[in-house]
């Protein structure tokens, strides 16, 4: 594939999970189009990846379920080594076809980590892992690290003696990638670390705390965030002040259950507490402080996102965000997307869902960056790219979407008003 750079997702595939019945694939490989080249990560002369992709669709079409599927994969890799022998795998198969309840759910991600291409996947039922595999391309040629069927049939192409020691320590419901990494096997560690540390999904209620702590510790980051708040016209904010003191802080325990991830309060403990105040200028030119809860929900959300987003941009990670537009003005959403297309981006990627059609102007996104989710009543989610439709590069993508040419619109029965 030529000269690879950093940590990037190439492709994600899902089958039989929530509203996804048959296999759907979200690809971040670019088409051959030369349009908006700043939206691309160049791997070689002929291969590029997209810096961002967006998923549109009606409510209940399955957009969020694509995100939840990646979250399930992430959680299984991160946590399955902690499962007891009788722990049920908290998967949610497609329920509108009874034959799929017992069929395995399947997940696969193809990615680049530390300049090496990997392909990792597994399938599972509620009781066990059906199969699992990890391939990589260390010298430009495919090589197998491991593959398994249940916990009895394994294939190792390298480090056979080392991996044969790990095999007896496996349970039916535990991913080999998760357990082998916890036992110190280096060749699974890279794939584990990419998934757990480089895929950032918007599940955490702690983003605000992360941003506050980061700007307390990093004056340069603080200055950049203030600059962004000013340029984005957030109510005349001229400065952000953060102080730290000891105090009682209630921690949060993460749990991974069948209904999805949950955050449960822990007993309060004494630790560092950060307070943040936003400075505004009054009509007479005086400075006045606002506590964070006095700011609008949009300001709070945007401020909270900036710390993690700048970390993602600078570290070359992947942000996966559901309903990016929540509490934010359309122009702010455009601003965030443009950040990922800008010079600030060190090969990071953004995958997000939205209903905000103003992003569909063809001066912001290419056809290969736009996906449409559709789902008929009591049917499964289908994911298609704008590349699958007969649209010119300079077409009005927003009009094509709103006119129903590419699907993804809700059907509203107007007879209710008759």
C-alpha positions as a LaTeX table, in Angstrom:
\begin{tabular}{lrrr}
\hline
Residue & $x$ (\AA) & $y$ (\AA) & $z$ (\AA) \\
\hline
Unk1 & 0.00 & 0.00 & 0.00 \\
Unk2 & 3.00 & 2.28 & $-0.15$ \\
Unk3 & 4.06 & 4.61 & 2.63 \\
Unk4 & 1.50 & 4.48 & 5.44 \\
Unk5 & 1.13 & 7.13 & 8.10 \\
Unk6 & $-0.23$ & 6.95 & 11.64 \\
Unk7 & $-3.42$ & 5.31 & 12.91 \\
Unk8 & $-6.43$ & 5.20 & 10.62 \\
Unk9 & $-9.54$ & 3.18 & 9.93 \\
Unk10 & $-9.87$ & 1.82 & 6.41 \\
Unk11 & $-13.17$ & $-0.05$ & 6.73 \\
Unk12 & $-15.76$ & $-1.20$ & 9.29 \\
Unk13 & $-18.22$ & $-4.05$ & 8.62 \\
Unk14 & $-21.19$ & $-5.17$ & 10.76 \\
Unk15 & $-23.73$ & $-7.96$ & 10.44 \\
Unk16 & $-26.71$ & $-9.03$ & 12.59 \\
Unk17 & $-26.56$ & $-6.37$ & 15.28 \\
Unk18 & $-29.52$ & $-4.19$ & 16.33 \\
Unk19 & $-31.23$ & $-3.01$ & 13.12 \\
Unk20 & $-28.36$ & $-4.25$ & 10.93 \\
Unk21 & $-29.42$ & $-7.62$ & 9.53 \\
Unk22 & $-27.25$ & $-8.25$ & 6.50 \\
Unk23 & $-23.67$ & $-7.08$ & 6.24 \\
Unk24 & $-23.10$ & $-3.34$ & 5.90 \\
Unk25 & $-19.73$ & $-1.71$ & 5.32 \\
Unk26 & $-18.57$ & 1.81 & 6.07 \\
Unk27 & $-15.48$ & 2.49 & 3.99 \\
Unk28 & $-13.05$ & 5.36 & 4.47 \\
Unk29 & $-11.15$ & 4.58 & 1.29 \\
Unk30 & $-11.46$ & 7.45 & $-1.15$ \\
Unk31 & $-12.59$ & 7.33 & $-4.75$ \\
Unk32 & $-10.28$ & 8.46 & $-7.54$ \\
Unk33 & $-11.78$ & 11.97 & $-7.50$ \\
Unk34 & $-9.28$ & 14.81 & $-7.07$ \\
Unk35 & $-11.92$ & 17.17 & $-5.67$ \\
Unk36 & $-11.29$ & 18.66 & $-2.18$ \\
Unk37 & $-7.91$ & 16.99 & $-1.83$ \\
Unk38 & $-7.53$ & 18.61 & 1.61 \\
Unk39 & $-10.17$ & 16.11 & 2.81 \\
Unk40 & $-7.83$ & 13.20 & 2.09 \\
Unk41 & $-4.99$ & 11.43 & 3.88 \\
Unk42 & $-2.43$ & 10.44 & 1.28 \\
Unk43 & $-1.06$ & 6.93 & 1.77 \\
Unk44 & 0.67 & 6.64 & $-1.58$ \\
Unk45 & 0.40 & 8.04 & $-5.08$ \\
Unk46 & $-2.74$ & 6.02 & $-5.80$ \\
Unk47 & $-4.21$ & 5.32 & $-2.34$ \\
Unk48 & $-5.95$ & 7.81 & $-0.07$ \\
Unk49 & $-8.19$ & 7.65 & 2.98 \\
Unk50 & $-10.95$ & 10.07 & 3.93 \\
Unk51 & $-10.48$ & 12.41 & 6.87 \\
Unk52 & $-14.21$ & 12.34 & 7.58 \\
Unk53 & $-17.43$ & 10.55 & 6.68 \\
Unk54 & $-20.98$ & 11.49 & 7.62 \\
Unk55 & $-24.06$ & 9.28 & 7.88 \\
Unk56 & $-27.51$ & 10.72 & 7.11 \\
Unk57 & $-30.91$ & 9.09 & 7.41 \\
Unk58 & $-34.37$ & 9.35 & 8.90 \\
Unk59 & $-35.03$ & 8.78 & 12.59 \\
Unk60 & $-34.98$ & 5.03 & 13.39 \\
Unk61 & $-33.12$ & 4.27 & 10.14 \\
Unk62 & $-30.16$ & 2.83 & 12.04 \\
Unk63 & $-27.57$ & 5.64 & 11.98 \\
Unk64 & $-26.97$ & 5.41 & 15.72 \\
Unk65 & $-26.89$ & 1.62 & 15.52 \\
Unk66 & $-23.84$ & 1.83 & 13.26 \\
Unk67 & $-22.12$ & 3.78 & 16.04 \\
Unk68 & $-23.39$ & 1.36 & 18.70 \\
Unk69 & $-22.00$ & $-1.56$ & 16.70 \\
Unk70 & $-18.51$ & $-0.05$ & 16.80 \\
Unk71 & $-19.01$ & 0.62 & 20.50 \\
Unk72 & $-19.88$ & $-3.06$ & 21.05 \\
Unk73 & $-16.70$ & $-4.16$ & 19.26 \\
Unk74 & $-14.70$ & $-1.63$ & 21.32 \\
Unk75 & $-16.22$ & $-2.85$ & 24.58 \\
Unk76 & $-15.65$ & $-6.52$ & 23.78 \\
Unk77 & $-11.99$ & $-5.93$ & 22.97 \\
Unk78 & $-11.46$ & $-3.77$ & 26.07 \\
Unk79 & $-13.43$ & $-5.81$ & 28.61 \\
Unk80 & $-14.03$ & $-9.44$ & 27.59 \\
Unk81 & $-10.88$ & $-10.70$ & 29.33 \\
Unk82 & $-12.69$ & $-9.85$ & 32.60 \\
Unk83 & $-15.69$ & $-12.09$ & 31.80 \\
Unk84 & $-16.39$ & $-15.02$ & 34.10 \\
Unk85 & $-16.89$ & $-18.41$ & 32.47 \\
Unk86 & $-20.70$ & $-18.01$ & 32.69 \\
Unk87 & $-20.90$ & $-14.33$ & 31.66 \\
Unk88 & $-23.33$ & $-13.80$ & 28.80 \\
Unk89 & $-22.04$ & $-11.80$ & 25.84 \\
Unk90 & $-24.18$ & $-8.62$ & 25.81 \\
Unk91 & $-24.89$ & $-8.59$ & 22.08 \\
Unk92 & $-28.20$ & $-7.47$ & 20.55 \\
Unk93 & $-29.01$ & $-9.42$ & 17.36 \\
Unk94 & $-31.53$ & $-8.38$ & 14.71 \\
Unk95 & $-34.94$ & $-9.19$ & 16.25 \\
Unk96 & $-37.38$ & $-8.72$ & 13.37 \\
Unk97 & $-36.44$ & $-12.06$ & 11.81 \\
Unk98 & $-36.58$ & $-14.90$ & 14.37 \\
Unk99 & $-33.99$ & $-16.94$ & 12.49 \\
Unk100 & $-31.38$ & $-14.25$ & 13.22 \\
Unk101 & $-31.73$ & $-14.49$ & 17.00 \\
Unk102 & $-29.53$ & $-17.56$ & 17.10 \\
Unk103 & $-27.27$ & $-16.56$ & 14.23 \\
Unk104 & $-23.92$ & $-15.00$ & 15.16 \\
Unk105 & $-23.32$ & $-11.26$ & 15.05 \\
Unk106 & $-20.24$ & $-10.35$ & 13.03 \\
Unk107 & $-17.81$ & $-7.44$ & 13.29 \\
Unk108 & $-14.69$ & $-6.53$ & 11.33 \\
Unk109 & $-12.37$ & $-3.55$ & 11.23 \\
Unk110 & $-9.50$ & $-2.96$ & 8.81 \\
Unk111 & $-7.04$ & $-0.31$ & 9.98 \\
Unk112 & $-3.53$ & 1.07 & 9.99 \\
Unk113 & $-1.54$ & 1.24 & 13.21 \\
Unk114 & 2.12 & 2.22 & 13.52 \\
Unk115 & 2.35 & 2.19 & 9.72 \\
Unk116 & 1.17 & $-1.44$ & 9.44 \\
Unk117 & $-2.16$ & $-2.56$ & 8.00 \\
Unk118 & $-4.30$ & $-4.94$ & 10.12 \\
Unk119 & $-7.58$ & $-6.80$ & 9.67 \\
Unk120 & $-9.38$ & $-7.93$ & 12.83 \\
Unk121 & $-12.78$ & $-9.53$ & 13.20 \\
Unk122 & $-14.94$ & $-11.86$ & 15.25 \\
Unk123 & $-18.42$ & $-13.32$ & 15.37 \\
Unk124 & $-20.35$ & $-14.30$ & 18.47 \\
Unk125 & $-23.65$ & $-15.48$ & 19.90 \\
Unk126 & $-24.91$ & $-14.71$ & 23.41 \\
Unk127 & $-22.89$ & $-17.63$ & 24.77 \\
Unk128 & $-19.61$ & $-17.84$ & 22.89 \\
Unk129 & $-17.18$ & $-16.55$ & 20.34 \\
Unk130 & $-17.79$ & $-18.44$ & 17.08 \\
Unk131 & $-14.66$ & $-17.33$ & 15.29 \\
Unk132 & $-11.96$ & $-14.65$ & 15.53 \\
Unk133 & $-8.97$ & $-13.65$ & 13.42 \\
Unk134 & $-6.15$ & $-11.12$ & 13.15 \\
Unk135 & $-4.11$ & $-10.56$ & 9.97 \\
Unk136 & $-1.42$ & $-7.97$ & 9.32 \\
Unk137 & 0.80 & $-6.77$ & 6.50 \\
Unk138 & 4.23 & $-6.20$ & 8.15 \\
Unk139 & 6.16 & $-6.11$ & 4.85 \\
Unk140 & 3.34 & $-5.32$ & 2.47 \\
Unk141 & 2.18 & $-8.95$ & 2.33 \\
Unk142 & $-0.67$ & $-10.53$ & 4.30 \\
Unk143 & 0.33 & $-12.68$ & 7.28 \\
Unk144 & $-1.80$ & $-14.42$ & 9.91 \\
Unk145 & $-1.21$ & $-13.70$ & 13.60 \\
Unk146 & $-3.99$ & $-16.00$ & 14.81 \\
Unk147 & $-7.37$ & $-17.44$ & 13.92 \\
Unk148 & $-9.76$ & $-19.50$ & 16.04 \\
Unk149 & $-12.96$ & $-21.48$ & 15.91 \\
Unk150 & $-14.55$ & $-21.51$ & 19.39 \\
Unk151 & $-11.79$ & $-22.25$ & 21.92 \\
Unk152 & $-10.70$ & $-25.57$ & 20.50 \\
Unk153 & $-9.39$ & $-24.90$ & 17.00 \\
Unk154 & $-6.59$ & $-22.34$ & 16.70 \\
Unk155 & $-4.16$ & $-21.57$ & 13.93 \\
Unk156 & $-0.90$ & $-19.75$ & 14.67 \\
Unk157 & 1.52 & $-18.83$ & 11.91 \\
Unk158 & 4.11 & $-17.26$ & 14.22 \\
Unk159 & 5.20 & $-17.55$ & 17.85 \\
Unk160 & 3.42 & $-20.91$ & 18.04 \\
Unk161 & 5.07 & $-21.94$ & 21.31 \\
Unk162 & 4.18 & $-18.61$ & 22.94 \\
Unk163 & 0.59 & $-18.70$ & 21.74 \\
Unk164 & 0.15 & $-22.36$ & 22.72 \\
Unk165 & 0.68 & $-21.21$ & 26.33 \\
Unk166 & $-2.17$ & $-18.70$ & 26.00 \\
Unk167 & $-4.65$ & $-21.12$ & 24.40 \\
Unk168 & $-5.50$ & $-23.15$ & 27.57 \\
Unk169 & $-6.32$ & $-19.90$ & 29.40 \\
Unk170 & $-9.18$ & $-19.04$ & 27.04 \\
Unk171 & $-12.92$ & $-19.21$ & 27.73 \\
Unk172 & $-15.69$ & $-19.58$ & 25.14 \\
Unk173 & $-16.96$ & $-16.03$ & 25.78 \\
Unk174 & $-13.59$ & $-14.21$ & 25.78 \\
Unk175 & $-11.84$ & $-12.65$ & 22.78 \\
Unk176 & $-8.36$ & $-14.00$ & 22.15 \\
Unk177 & $-7.24$ & $-10.46$ & 21.25 \\
Unk178 & $-8.29$ & $-9.27$ & 24.69 \\
Unk179 & $-6.89$ & $-12.17$ & 26.75 \\
Unk180 & $-3.62$ & $-12.57$ & 24.83 \\
Unk181 & $-2.86$ & $-8.86$ & 25.19 \\
Unk182 & $-3.53$ & $-8.97$ & 28.93 \\
Unk183 & $-1.09$ & $-11.90$ & 29.13 \\
Unk184 & 1.60 & $-9.81$ & 27.43 \\
Unk185 & 1.61 & $-11.10$ & 23.87 \\
Unk186 & 3.13 & $-8.31$ & 21.76 \\
Unk187 & 1.65 & $-9.16$ & 18.36 \\
Unk188 & $-1.91$ & $-8.73$ & 19.61 \\
Unk189 & $-1.06$ & $-5.63$ & 21.66 \\
Unk190 & $-0.84$ & $-3.30$ & 18.65 \\
Unk191 & $-4.33$ & $-4.21$ & 17.42 \\
Unk192 & $-5.73$ & $-4.04$ & 20.97 \\
Unk193 & $-4.18$ & $-0.62$ & 21.58 \\
Unk194 & $-5.42$ & 0.75 & 18.28 \\
Unk195 & $-9.02$ & $-0.21$ & 19.01 \\
Unk196 & $-9.07$ & 0.74 & 22.70 \\
Unk197 & $-6.86$ & 3.85 & 22.67 \\
Unk198 & $-7.30$ & 5.31 & 19.20 \\
Unk199 & $-11.03$ & 4.91 & 18.59 \\
Unk200 & $-12.80$ & 7.59 & 20.64 \\
Unk201 & $-16.59$ & 7.20 & 20.83 \\
Unk202 & $-18.85$ & 9.83 & 22.37 \\
Unk203 & $-20.05$ & 7.76 & 25.30 \\
Unk204 & $-18.20$ & 9.49 & 28.08 \\
Unk205 & $-19.82$ & 12.08 & 30.37 \\
Unk206 & $-16.30$ & 13.12 & 31.34 \\
Unk207 & $-15.37$ & 15.13 & 28.21 \\
Unk208 & $-15.92$ & 18.41 & 30.07 \\
Unk209 & $-13.63$ & 17.31 & 32.91 \\
Unk210 & $-10.97$ & 16.25 & 30.40 \\
Unk211 & $-11.02$ & 19.65 & 28.69 \\
Unk212 & $-10.87$ & 21.59 & 31.98 \\
Unk213 & $-7.93$ & 19.52 & 33.25 \\
Unk214 & $-6.07$ & 19.81 & 29.95 \\
Unk215 & $-6.32$ & 23.60 & 29.75 \\
Unk216 & $-5.20$ & 23.90 & 33.41 \\
Unk217 & $-2.07$ & 21.91 & 32.56 \\
Unk218 & $-1.40$ & 23.26 & 29.07 \\
Unk219 & $-1.34$ & 27.02 & 28.44 \\
Unk220 & $-0.90$ & 26.56 & 24.69 \\
Unk221 & $-4.03$ & 24.41 & 24.50 \\
Unk222 & $-5.90$ & 26.96 & 26.61 \\
Unk223 & $-4.91$ & 29.73 & 24.19 \\
Unk224 & $-6.04$ & 27.67 & 21.21 \\
Unk225 & $-9.41$ & 26.91 & 22.80 \\
Unk226 & $-9.94$ & 30.59 & 23.66 \\
Unk227 & $-9.03$ & 31.50 & 20.08 \\
Unk228 & $-11.57$ & 29.00 & 18.75 \\
Unk229 & $-14.31$ & 30.24 & 21.12 \\
Unk230 & $-13.68$ & 33.80 & 19.94 \\
Unk231 & $-13.66$ & 32.92 & 16.24 \\
Unk232 & $-16.77$ & 30.80 & 16.61 \\
Unk233 & $-18.56$ & 33.78 & 18.23 \\
Unk234 & $-19.54$ & 32.15 & 21.51 \\
Unk235 & $-21.18$ & 35.05 & 23.32 \\
Unk236 & $-18.17$ & 37.32 & 23.65 \\
Unk237 & $-15.98$ & 34.98 & 25.73 \\
Unk238 & $-12.57$ & 36.65 & 26.09 \\
Unk239 & $-10.85$ & 34.31 & 28.55 \\
Unk240 & $-11.23$ & 31.05 & 30.46 \\
Unk241 & $-9.91$ & 30.77 & 34.03 \\
Unk242 & $-9.31$ & 27.42 & 35.74 \\
Unk243 & $-8.23$ & 26.83 & 39.32 \\
Unk244 & $-7.56$ & 23.61 & 41.23 \\
Unk245 & $-8.18$ & 22.65 & 44.84 \\
Unk246 & $-8.71$ & 19.56 & 46.95 \\
Unk247 & $-12.28$ & 18.47 & 47.38 \\
Unk248 & $-14.75$ & 15.60 & 47.57 \\
Unk249 & $-15.35$ & 14.26 & 44.09 \\
Unk250 & $-17.69$ & 11.45 & 43.17 \\
Unk251 & $-16.09$ & 9.02 & 40.75 \\
Unk252 & $-17.83$ & 7.02 & 38.06 \\
Unk253 & $-17.65$ & 3.27 & 37.49 \\
Unk254 & $-17.93$ & 2.01 & 33.91 \\
Unk255 & $-19.98$ & $-1.14$ & 33.31 \\
Unk256 & $-20.60$ & $-3.02$ & 30.07 \\
Unk257 & $-24.01$ & $-4.74$ & 30.13 \\
Unk258 & $-26.57$ & $-6.10$ & 27.72 \\
Unk259 & $-28.35$ & $-2.75$ & 27.54 \\
Unk260 & $-25.09$ & $-1.06$ & 26.61 \\
Unk261 & $-22.46$ & 0.85 & 28.59 \\
Unk262 & $-23.42$ & 2.51 & 31.84 \\
Unk263 & $-21.72$ & 4.86 & 34.28 \\
Unk264 & $-22.53$ & 4.34 & 37.96 \\
Unk265 & $-21.59$ & 6.74 & 40.79 \\
Unk266 & $-18.95$ & 5.65 & 43.27 \\
Unk267 & $-18.38$ & 6.74 & 46.86 \\
Unk268 & $-16.96$ & 10.31 & 46.92 \\
Unk269 & $-13.21$ & 10.56 & 47.50 \\
Unk270 & $-10.86$ & 13.46 & 48.12 \\
Unk271 & $-9.02$ & 14.44 & 44.96 \\
Unk272 & $-8.23$ & 17.40 & 42.74 \\
Unk273 & $-11.28$ & 19.47 & 41.82 \\
Unk274 & $-11.09$ & 21.90 & 38.90 \\
Unk275 & $-13.28$ & 24.99 & 38.66 \\
Unk276 & $-13.74$ & 26.86 & 35.41 \\
Unk277 & $-15.02$ & 30.38 & 34.80 \\
Unk278 & $-15.64$ & 32.15 & 31.51 \\
Unk279 & $-14.77$ & 35.82 & 31.30 \\
Unk280 & $-17.01$ & 38.14 & 29.30 \\
Unk281 & $-16.66$ & 41.86 & 28.69 \\
Unk282 & $-19.53$ & 44.08 & 29.82 \\
Unk283 & $-20.96$ & 46.99 & 27.85 \\
Unk284 & $-18.68$ & 49.32 & 29.79 \\
Unk285 & $-15.57$ & 47.21 & 29.07 \\
Unk286 & $-15.35$ & 45.52 & 32.48 \\
Unk287 & $-14.59$ & 41.81 & 32.81 \\
Unk288 & $-17.18$ & 39.60 & 34.49 \\
Unk289 & $-17.03$ & 35.88 & 35.32 \\
Unk290 & $-19.64$ & 33.30 & 34.34 \\
Unk291 & $-19.74$ & 29.82 & 35.88 \\
Unk292 & $-19.95$ & 27.03 & 33.33 \\
Unk293 & $-23.59$ & 26.22 & 34.19 \\
Unk294 & $-24.48$ & 29.84 & 33.42 \\
Unk295 & $-23.38$ & 29.38 & 29.82 \\
Unk296 & $-25.73$ & 27.97 & 27.16 \\
Unk297 & $-25.90$ & 24.24 & 26.56 \\
Unk298 & $-24.32$ & 24.82 & 23.16 \\
Unk299 & $-21.36$ & 26.66 & 24.72 \\
Unk300 & $-20.95$ & 23.95 & 27.35 \\
Unk301 & $-20.99$ & 21.17 & 24.75 \\
Unk302 & $-18.65$ & 22.92 & 22.33 \\
Unk303 & $-16.18$ & 23.80 & 25.08 \\
Unk304 & $-16.30$ & 20.24 & 26.45 \\
Unk305 & $-15.58$ & 18.75 & 23.02 \\
Unk306 & $-12.59$ & 20.95 & 22.22 \\
Unk307 & $-10.09$ & 19.30 & 24.60 \\
Unk308 & $-10.67$ & 15.74 & 23.33 \\
Unk309 & $-11.00$ & 16.92 & 19.72 \\
Unk310 & $-7.67$ & 18.76 & 19.77 \\
Unk311 & $-6.10$ & 15.64 & 21.33 \\
Unk312 & $-7.63$ & 13.51 & 18.57 \\
Unk313 & $-6.40$ & 15.89 & 15.87 \\
Unk314 & $-2.87$ & 16.09 & 17.28 \\
Unk315 & $-2.55$ & 12.38 & 18.12 \\
Unk316 & $-4.05$ & 11.09 & 14.88 \\
Unk317 & $-6.99$ & 9.23 & 16.44 \\
Unk318 & $-10.50$ & 8.47 & 15.20 \\
Unk319 & $-13.50$ & 10.36 & 16.61 \\
Unk320 & $-16.88$ & 8.63 & 16.26 \\
Unk321 & $-19.72$ & 10.95 & 17.27 \\
Unk322 & $-23.46$ & 10.32 & 17.15 \\
Unk323 & $-25.71$ & 13.33 & 16.45 \\
Unk324 & $-22.89$ & 15.84 & 16.23 \\
Unk325 & $-25.37$ & 18.68 & 15.80 \\
Unk326 & $-27.00$ & 18.27 & 19.24 \\
Unk327 & $-27.19$ & 21.75 & 20.89 \\
Unk328 & $-24.86$ & 23.22 & 18.26 \\
Unk329 & $-25.55$ & 25.71 & 15.46 \\
Unk330 & $-25.08$ & 24.40 & 11.88 \\
Unk331 & $-22.17$ & 26.80 & 11.35 \\
Unk332 & $-20.41$ & 25.36 & 14.41 \\
Unk333 & $-20.81$ & 21.85 & 12.99 \\
Unk334 & $-19.23$ & 23.06 & 9.74 \\
Unk335 & $-16.41$ & 24.58 & 11.78 \\
Unk336 & $-15.73$ & 21.23 & 13.52 \\
Unk337 & $-15.75$ & 19.31 & 10.24 \\
Unk338 & $-13.40$ & 21.88 & 8.71 \\
Unk339 & $-11.03$ & 21.37 & 11.65 \\
Unk340 & $-10.63$ & 17.76 & 10.55 \\
Unk341 & $-9.92$ & 18.92 & 7.00 \\
Unk342 & $-7.45$ & 21.59 & 8.12 \\
Unk343 & $-3.72$ & 21.90 & 8.80 \\
Unk344 & $-4.39$ & 21.15 & 12.48 \\
Unk345 & $-5.21$ & 17.55 & 11.55 \\
Unk346 & $-2.36$ & 15.06 & 11.86 \\
Unk347 & $-4.13$ & 12.25 & 10.00 \\
Unk348 & $-7.06$ & 12.01 & 12.42 \\
Unk349 & $-10.48$ & 10.89 & 11.18 \\
Unk350 & $-14.07$ & 11.83 & 12.03 \\
Unk351 & $-17.08$ & 9.54 & 11.63 \\
Unk352 & $-20.39$ & 11.12 & 12.62 \\
Unk353 & $-24.14$ & 11.06 & 12.18 \\
Unk354 & $-26.31$ & 14.12 & 11.71 \\
Unk355 & $-29.61$ & 15.49 & 10.38 \\
Unk356 & $-27.98$ & 18.81 & 9.49 \\
Unk357 & $-28.35$ & 18.98 & 5.71 \\
Unk358 & $-26.47$ & 22.29 & 5.40 \\
Unk359 & $-23.24$ & 20.24 & 5.48 \\
Unk360 & $-24.20$ & 18.70 & 2.14 \\
Unk361 & $-22.99$ & 21.62 & 0.09 \\
Unk362 & $-20.39$ & 20.16 & $-2.27$ \\
Unk363 & $-17.79$ & 22.74 & $-1.21$ \\
Unk364 & $-17.38$ & 20.94 & 2.16 \\
Unk365 & $-17.75$ & 17.22 & 1.44 \\
Unk366 & $-17.03$ & 14.87 & $-1.44$ \\
Unk367 & $-19.51$ & 12.25 & $-2.63$ \\
Unk368 & $-17.45$ & 9.43 & $-1.08$ \\
Unk369 & $-17.68$ & 11.11 & 2.34 \\
Unk370 & $-21.50$ & 10.94 & 2.46 \\
Unk371 & $-23.44$ & 7.82 & 3.47 \\
Unk372 & $-27.20$ & 7.34 & 3.63 \\
Unk373 & $-28.99$ & 5.03 & 6.07 \\
Unk374 & $-32.39$ & 3.70 & 5.00 \\
Unk375 & $-34.80$ & 1.29 & 6.64 \\
Unk376 & $-38.31$ & 0.36 & 5.63 \\
Unk377 & $-40.83$ & $-0.45$ & 8.42 \\
Unk378 & $-39.90$ & $-3.76$ & 10.07 \\
Unk379 & $-36.90$ & $-4.08$ & 7.78 \\
Unk380 & $-33.17$ & $-3.93$ & 8.24 \\
Unk381 & $-30.75$ & $-1.02$ & 7.94 \\
Unk382 & $-29.12$ & $-0.47$ & 4.55 \\
Unk383 & $-26.05$ & 1.74 & 4.21 \\
Unk384 & $-25.19$ & 3.29 & 0.86 \\
Unk385 & $-22.65$ & 5.84 & $-0.34$ \\
Unk386 & $-23.49$ & 8.78 & $-2.59$ \\
Unk387 & $-21.04$ & 7.13 & $-4.99$ \\
Unk388 & $-23.76$ & 4.54 & $-5.62$ \\
Unk389 & $-26.02$ & 7.21 & $-7.17$ \\
Unk390 & $-25.82$ & 8.98 & $-10.50$ \\
Unk391 & $-24.72$ & 12.37 & $-9.21$ \\
Unk392 & $-22.13$ & 14.71 & $-10.65$ \\
Unk393 & $-19.24$ & 15.98 & $-8.54$ \\
Unk394 & $-20.70$ & 19.49 & $-8.70$ \\
Unk395 & $-24.30$ & 18.43 & $-7.99$ \\
Unk396 & $-26.31$ & 20.00 & $-5.17$ \\
Unk397 & $-26.09$ & 17.12 & $-2.69$ \\
Unk398 & $-28.47$ & 18.79 & $-0.24$ \\
Unk399 & $-31.20$ & 19.17 & $-2.86$ \\
Unk400 & $-30.70$ & 15.58 & $-4.03$ \\
Unk401 & $-31.11$ & 14.36 & $-0.46$ \\
Unk402 & $-34.10$ & 16.53 & 0.44 \\
Unk403 & $-35.84$ & 15.67 & $-2.85$ \\
Unk404 & $-35.59$ & 11.96 & $-1.99$ \\
Unk405 & $-33.27$ & 11.04 & $-4.89$ \\
Unk406 & $-30.87$ & 9.17 & $-2.60$ \\
Unk407 & $-33.27$ & 7.94 & 0.09 \\
Unk408 & $-32.88$ & 8.41 & 3.83 \\
Unk409 & $-35.93$ & 10.65 & 4.34 \\
Unk410 & $-38.74$ & 9.87 & 6.80 \\
Unk411 & $-42.14$ & 8.93 & 5.39 \\
Unk412 & $-44.81$ & 11.06 & 7.07 \\
Unk413 & $-48.42$ & 10.02 & 6.64 \\
Unk414 & $-50.21$ & 13.33 & 6.01 \\
Unk415 & $-53.66$ & 11.68 & 6.37 \\
Unk416 & $-53.35$ & 12.42 & 10.09 \\
Unk417 & $-54.38$ & 15.99 & 9.24 \\
Unk418 & $-57.31$ & 15.09 & 6.97 \\
\hline
\end{tabular}
